[in-house]
Short mmCIF file of C-alpha atoms and ligand atoms in Angstrom, two decimals:
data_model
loop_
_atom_site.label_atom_id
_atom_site.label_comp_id
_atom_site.label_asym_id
_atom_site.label_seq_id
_atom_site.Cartn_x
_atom_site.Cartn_y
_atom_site.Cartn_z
CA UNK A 1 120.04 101.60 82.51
CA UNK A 2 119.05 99.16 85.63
CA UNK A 3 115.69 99.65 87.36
CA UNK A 4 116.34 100.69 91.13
CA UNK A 5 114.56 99.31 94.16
CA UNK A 6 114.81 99.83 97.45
CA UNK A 7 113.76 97.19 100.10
CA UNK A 8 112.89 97.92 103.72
CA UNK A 9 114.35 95.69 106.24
CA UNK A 10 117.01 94.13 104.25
CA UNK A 11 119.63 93.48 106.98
CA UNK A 12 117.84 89.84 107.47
CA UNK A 13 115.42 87.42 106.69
CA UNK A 14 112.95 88.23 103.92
CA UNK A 15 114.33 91.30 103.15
CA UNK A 16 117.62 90.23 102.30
CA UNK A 17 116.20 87.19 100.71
CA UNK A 18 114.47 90.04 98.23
CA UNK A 19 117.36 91.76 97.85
CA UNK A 20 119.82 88.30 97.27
CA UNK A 21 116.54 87.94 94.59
CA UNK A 22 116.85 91.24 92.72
CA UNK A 23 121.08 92.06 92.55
CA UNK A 24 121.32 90.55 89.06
CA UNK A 25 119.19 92.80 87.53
CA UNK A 26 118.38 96.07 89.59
CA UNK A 27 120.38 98.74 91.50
CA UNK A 28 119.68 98.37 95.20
CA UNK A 29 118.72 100.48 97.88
CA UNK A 30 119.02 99.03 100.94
CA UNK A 31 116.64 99.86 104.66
CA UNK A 32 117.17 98.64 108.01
CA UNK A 33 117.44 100.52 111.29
CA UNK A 34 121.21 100.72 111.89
CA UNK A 35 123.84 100.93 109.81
CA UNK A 36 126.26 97.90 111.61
CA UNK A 37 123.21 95.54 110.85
CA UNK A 38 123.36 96.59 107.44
CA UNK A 39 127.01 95.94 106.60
CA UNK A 40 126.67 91.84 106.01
CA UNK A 41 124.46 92.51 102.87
CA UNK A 42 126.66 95.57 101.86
CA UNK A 43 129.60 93.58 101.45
CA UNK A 44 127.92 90.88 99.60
CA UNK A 45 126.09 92.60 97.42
CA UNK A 46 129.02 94.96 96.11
CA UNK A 47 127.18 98.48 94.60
CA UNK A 48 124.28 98.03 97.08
CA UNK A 49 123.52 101.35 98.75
CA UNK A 50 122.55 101.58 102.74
CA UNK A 51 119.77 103.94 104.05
CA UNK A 52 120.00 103.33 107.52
CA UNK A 53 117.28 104.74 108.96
CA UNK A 54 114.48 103.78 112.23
CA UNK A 55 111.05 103.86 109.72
CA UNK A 56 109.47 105.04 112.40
CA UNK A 57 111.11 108.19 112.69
CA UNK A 58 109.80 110.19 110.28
CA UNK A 59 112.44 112.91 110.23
CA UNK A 60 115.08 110.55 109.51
CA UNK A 61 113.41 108.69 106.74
CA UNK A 62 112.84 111.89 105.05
CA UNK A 63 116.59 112.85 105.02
CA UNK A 64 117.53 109.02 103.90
CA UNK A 65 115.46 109.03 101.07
CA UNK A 66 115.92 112.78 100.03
CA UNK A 67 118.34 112.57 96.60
CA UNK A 68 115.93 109.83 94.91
CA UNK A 69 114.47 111.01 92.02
CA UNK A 70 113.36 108.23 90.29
CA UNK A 71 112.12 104.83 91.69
CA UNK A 72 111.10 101.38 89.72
CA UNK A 73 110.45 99.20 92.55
CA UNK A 74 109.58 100.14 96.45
CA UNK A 75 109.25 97.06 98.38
CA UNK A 76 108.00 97.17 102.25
CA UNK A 77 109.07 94.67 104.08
CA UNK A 78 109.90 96.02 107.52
CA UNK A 79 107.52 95.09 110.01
CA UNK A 80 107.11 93.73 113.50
CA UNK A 81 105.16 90.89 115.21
CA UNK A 82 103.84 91.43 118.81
CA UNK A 83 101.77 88.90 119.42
CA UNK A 84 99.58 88.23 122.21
CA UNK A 85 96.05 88.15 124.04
CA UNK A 86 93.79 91.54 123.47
CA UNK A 87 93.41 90.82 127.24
CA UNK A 88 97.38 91.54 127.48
CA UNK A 89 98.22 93.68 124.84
CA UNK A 90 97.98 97.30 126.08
CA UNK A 91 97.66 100.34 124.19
CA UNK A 92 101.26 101.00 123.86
CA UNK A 93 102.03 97.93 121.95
CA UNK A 94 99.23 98.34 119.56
CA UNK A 95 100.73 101.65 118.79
CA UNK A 96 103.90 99.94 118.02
CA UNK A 97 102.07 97.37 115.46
CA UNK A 98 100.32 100.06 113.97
CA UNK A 99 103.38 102.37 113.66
CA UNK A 100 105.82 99.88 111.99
CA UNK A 101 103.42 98.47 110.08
CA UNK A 102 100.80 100.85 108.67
CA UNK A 103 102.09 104.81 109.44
CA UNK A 104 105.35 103.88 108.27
CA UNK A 105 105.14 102.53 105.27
CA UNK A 106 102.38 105.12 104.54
CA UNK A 107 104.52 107.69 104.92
CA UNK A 108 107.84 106.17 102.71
CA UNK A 109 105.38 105.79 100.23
CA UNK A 110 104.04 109.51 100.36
CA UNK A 111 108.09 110.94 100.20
CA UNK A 112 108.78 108.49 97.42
CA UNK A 113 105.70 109.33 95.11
CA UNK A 114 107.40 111.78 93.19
CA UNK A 115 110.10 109.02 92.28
CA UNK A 116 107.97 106.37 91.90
CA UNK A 117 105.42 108.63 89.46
CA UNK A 118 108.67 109.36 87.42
CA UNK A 119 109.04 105.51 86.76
CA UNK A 120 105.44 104.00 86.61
CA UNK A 121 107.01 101.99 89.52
CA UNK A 122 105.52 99.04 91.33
CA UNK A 123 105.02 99.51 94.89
CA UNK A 124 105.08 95.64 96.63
CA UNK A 125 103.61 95.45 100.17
CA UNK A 126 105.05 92.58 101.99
CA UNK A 127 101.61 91.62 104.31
CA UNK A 128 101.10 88.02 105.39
CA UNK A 129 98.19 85.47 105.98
CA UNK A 130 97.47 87.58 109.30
CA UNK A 131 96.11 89.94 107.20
CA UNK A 132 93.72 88.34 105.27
CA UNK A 133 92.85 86.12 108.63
CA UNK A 134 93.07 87.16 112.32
CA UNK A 135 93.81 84.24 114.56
CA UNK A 136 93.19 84.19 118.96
CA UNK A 137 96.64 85.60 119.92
CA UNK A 138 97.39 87.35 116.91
CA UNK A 139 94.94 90.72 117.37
CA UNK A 140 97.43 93.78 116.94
CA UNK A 141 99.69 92.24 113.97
CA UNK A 142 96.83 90.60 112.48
CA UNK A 143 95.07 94.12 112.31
CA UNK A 144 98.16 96.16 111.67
CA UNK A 145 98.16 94.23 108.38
CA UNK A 146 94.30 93.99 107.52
CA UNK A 147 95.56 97.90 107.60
CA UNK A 148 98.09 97.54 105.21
CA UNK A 149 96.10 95.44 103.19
CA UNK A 150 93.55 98.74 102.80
CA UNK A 151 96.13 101.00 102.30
CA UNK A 152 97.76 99.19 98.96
CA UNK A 153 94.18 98.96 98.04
CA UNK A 154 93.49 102.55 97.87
CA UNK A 155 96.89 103.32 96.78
CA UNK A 156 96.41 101.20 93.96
CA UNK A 157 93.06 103.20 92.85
CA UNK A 158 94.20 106.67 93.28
CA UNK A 159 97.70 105.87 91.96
CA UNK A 160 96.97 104.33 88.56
CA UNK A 161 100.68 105.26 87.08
CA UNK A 162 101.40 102.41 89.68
CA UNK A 163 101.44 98.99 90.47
CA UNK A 164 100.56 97.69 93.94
CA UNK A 165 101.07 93.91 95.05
CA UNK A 166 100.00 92.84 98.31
CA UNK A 167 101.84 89.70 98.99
CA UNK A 168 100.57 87.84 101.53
CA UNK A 169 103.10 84.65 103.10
CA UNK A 170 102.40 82.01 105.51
CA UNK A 171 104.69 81.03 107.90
CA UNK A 172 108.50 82.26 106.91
CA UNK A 173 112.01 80.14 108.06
CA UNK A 174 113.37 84.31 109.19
CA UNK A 175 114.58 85.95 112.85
CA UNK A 176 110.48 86.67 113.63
CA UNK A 177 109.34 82.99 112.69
CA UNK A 178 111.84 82.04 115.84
CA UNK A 179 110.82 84.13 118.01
CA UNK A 180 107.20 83.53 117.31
CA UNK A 181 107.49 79.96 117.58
CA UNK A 182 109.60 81.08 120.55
CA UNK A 183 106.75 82.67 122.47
CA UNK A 184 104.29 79.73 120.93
CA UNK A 185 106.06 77.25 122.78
CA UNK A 186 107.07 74.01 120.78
CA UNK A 187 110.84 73.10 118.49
CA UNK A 188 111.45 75.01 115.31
CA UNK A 189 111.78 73.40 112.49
CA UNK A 190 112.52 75.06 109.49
CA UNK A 191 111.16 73.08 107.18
CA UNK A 192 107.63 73.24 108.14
CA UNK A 193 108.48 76.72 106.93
CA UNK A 194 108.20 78.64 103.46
CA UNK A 195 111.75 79.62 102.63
CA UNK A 196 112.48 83.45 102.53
CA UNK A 197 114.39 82.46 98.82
CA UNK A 198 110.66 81.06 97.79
CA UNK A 199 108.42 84.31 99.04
CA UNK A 200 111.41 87.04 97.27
CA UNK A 201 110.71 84.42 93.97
CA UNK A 202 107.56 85.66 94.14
CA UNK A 203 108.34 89.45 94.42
CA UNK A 204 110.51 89.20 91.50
CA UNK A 205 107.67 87.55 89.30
CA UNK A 206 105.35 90.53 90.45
CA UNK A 207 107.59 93.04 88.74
CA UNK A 208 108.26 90.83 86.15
CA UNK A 209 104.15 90.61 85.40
CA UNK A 210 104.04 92.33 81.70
CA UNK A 211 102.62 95.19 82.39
CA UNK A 212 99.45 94.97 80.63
CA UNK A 213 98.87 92.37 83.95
CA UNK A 214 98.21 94.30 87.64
CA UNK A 215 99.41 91.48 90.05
CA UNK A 216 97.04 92.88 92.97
CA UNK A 217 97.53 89.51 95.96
CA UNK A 218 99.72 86.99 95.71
CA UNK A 219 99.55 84.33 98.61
CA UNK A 220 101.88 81.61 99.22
CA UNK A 221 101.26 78.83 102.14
CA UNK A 222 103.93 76.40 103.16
CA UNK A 223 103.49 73.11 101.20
CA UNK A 224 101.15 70.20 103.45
CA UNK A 225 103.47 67.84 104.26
N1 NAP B 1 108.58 85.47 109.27
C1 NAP B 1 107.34 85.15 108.98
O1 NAP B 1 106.87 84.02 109.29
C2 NAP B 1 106.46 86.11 108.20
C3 NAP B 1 105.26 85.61 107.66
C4 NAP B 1 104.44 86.47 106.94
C5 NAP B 1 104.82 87.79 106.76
N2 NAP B 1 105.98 88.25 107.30
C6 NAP B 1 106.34 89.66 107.08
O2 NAP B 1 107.55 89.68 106.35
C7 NAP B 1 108.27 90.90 106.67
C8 NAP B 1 109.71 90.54 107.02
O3 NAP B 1 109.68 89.65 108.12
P1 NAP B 1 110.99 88.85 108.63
O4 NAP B 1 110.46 87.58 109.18
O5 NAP B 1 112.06 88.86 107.60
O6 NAP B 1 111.39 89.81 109.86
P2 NAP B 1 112.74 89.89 110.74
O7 NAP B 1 113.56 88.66 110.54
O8 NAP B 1 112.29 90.25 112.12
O9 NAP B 1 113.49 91.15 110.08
C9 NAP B 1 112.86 92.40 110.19
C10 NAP B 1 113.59 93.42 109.33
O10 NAP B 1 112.85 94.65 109.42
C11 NAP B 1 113.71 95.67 109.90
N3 NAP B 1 112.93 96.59 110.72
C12 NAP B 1 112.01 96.28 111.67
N4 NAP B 1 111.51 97.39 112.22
C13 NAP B 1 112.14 98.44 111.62
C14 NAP B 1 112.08 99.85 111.76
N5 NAP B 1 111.27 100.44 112.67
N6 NAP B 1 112.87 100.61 110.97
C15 NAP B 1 113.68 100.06 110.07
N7 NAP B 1 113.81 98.72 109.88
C16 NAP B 1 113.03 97.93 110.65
C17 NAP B 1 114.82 94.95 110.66
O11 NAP B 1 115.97 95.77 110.70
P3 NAP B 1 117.15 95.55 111.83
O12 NAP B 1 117.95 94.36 111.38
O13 NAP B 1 117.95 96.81 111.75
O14 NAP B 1 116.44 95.35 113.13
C18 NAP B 1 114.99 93.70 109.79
O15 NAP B 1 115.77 94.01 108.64
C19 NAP B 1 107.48 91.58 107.78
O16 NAP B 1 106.67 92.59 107.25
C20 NAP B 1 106.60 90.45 108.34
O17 NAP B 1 105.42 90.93 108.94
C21 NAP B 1 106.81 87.43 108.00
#
């Protein structure tokens, strides 16, 4: 039998990179927040199953995720970038930050435990340099994901039927790198950017770590050039 994952935020950019990545070998449960956005990947990836569903409403994500009983691979990659000064980011969009990025995936992972128990699965948080550095402008992501960060750490101790990767990517050619670079000021350039195909490479050799190996952090920087 094929593992299953399921992959937040698979409509576009790094999420349907990771998805594109793991079709050949697993079943596929796929996240985003409407269904239209999720119909590209449905019809190319033929046996792919939407879960439509805003992560941030609780209510909903329970009823999406409901009928699994039995999950190899969770993979969070939803997430948002708000950037800004502290002086100009009020309390409101910290909450957002906080919500995509830390209470929702804390609370997928807390319905899906049961599933993920049954298959010693491997729980891969998709974080980013931001949370293992917080630059001037970047306050509320960079802390959402210093958050995140914690929270696969302690899942990872008081879970030990699990594995927990924190993956943590530079600079990403996706939808958010645009608009970042968009609010930065300055051309885009793609290549000056990891591709989304290189960072879901490395999600698929997480899993694929024999399992005597815990793959705890993985970071990946675009190349100098
Ligand atoms: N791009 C980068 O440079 C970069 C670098 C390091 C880390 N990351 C991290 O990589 C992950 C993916 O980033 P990306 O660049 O691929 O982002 P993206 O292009 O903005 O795509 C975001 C995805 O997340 C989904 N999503 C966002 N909020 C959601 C919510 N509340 N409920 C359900 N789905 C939601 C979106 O669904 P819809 O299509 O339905 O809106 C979309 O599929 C994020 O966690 C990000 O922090 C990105």
């Amino acid at each position: 039998m094929r593992p299953t994952a399921l992959i937040t935020g698979a409509s576009r950019g790094l999420g349907a990179a990771i998805a594109r990545e793991l079709a050949p070998t697993h079943d596929l449960l796929l996240g985003a927040r409407r269904p239209e956005s999720l119909e590209p990947m449905l019809a190319e990836l033929p046996g792919a199953v939407g879960l439509p569903a805003d992560l941030t409403d609780h209510g909903a994500v329970a009823a999406a995720v409901a009928g699994i009983e039995s999950l190899d691979v969770l993979v969070h990659n939803a997430g948002v970038a708000e950037l800004g000064p502290i002086a100009e980011t009020p309390a409101e969009a910290w909450r957002r930050s906080f919500e995509s990025n830390v209470v929702a995936v804390a609370e997928l992972t807390r319905l899906l435990l049961p599933a993920l128990r049954a298959a010693n699965g491997h729980v891969v948080l998709i974080n980013s340099g931001a949370g293992l550095r917080a630059n001037a402008g970047w306050g509320a992501y960079a802390a959402s994901k210093f958050a995140l960060r914690a929270f696969g750490d302690a899942l990872r101790l008081e879970e030990p039927a699990l594995r927990v990767t924190s993956i943590h990517p530079g600079r990403i050619d996706t939808d958010m790198q645009r608009d970042i670079i968009g609010t930065e000021g300055g051309a885009y350039d793609p290549d000056e950017f990891l591709k989304a195909s290189s960072v879901a490479g490395a999600v698929r050799g997480a899993i694929e770590t024999p399992r005597d190996a815990h793959p705890t952090e993985i970071i990946l920087r675009p190349i100098a050039r």
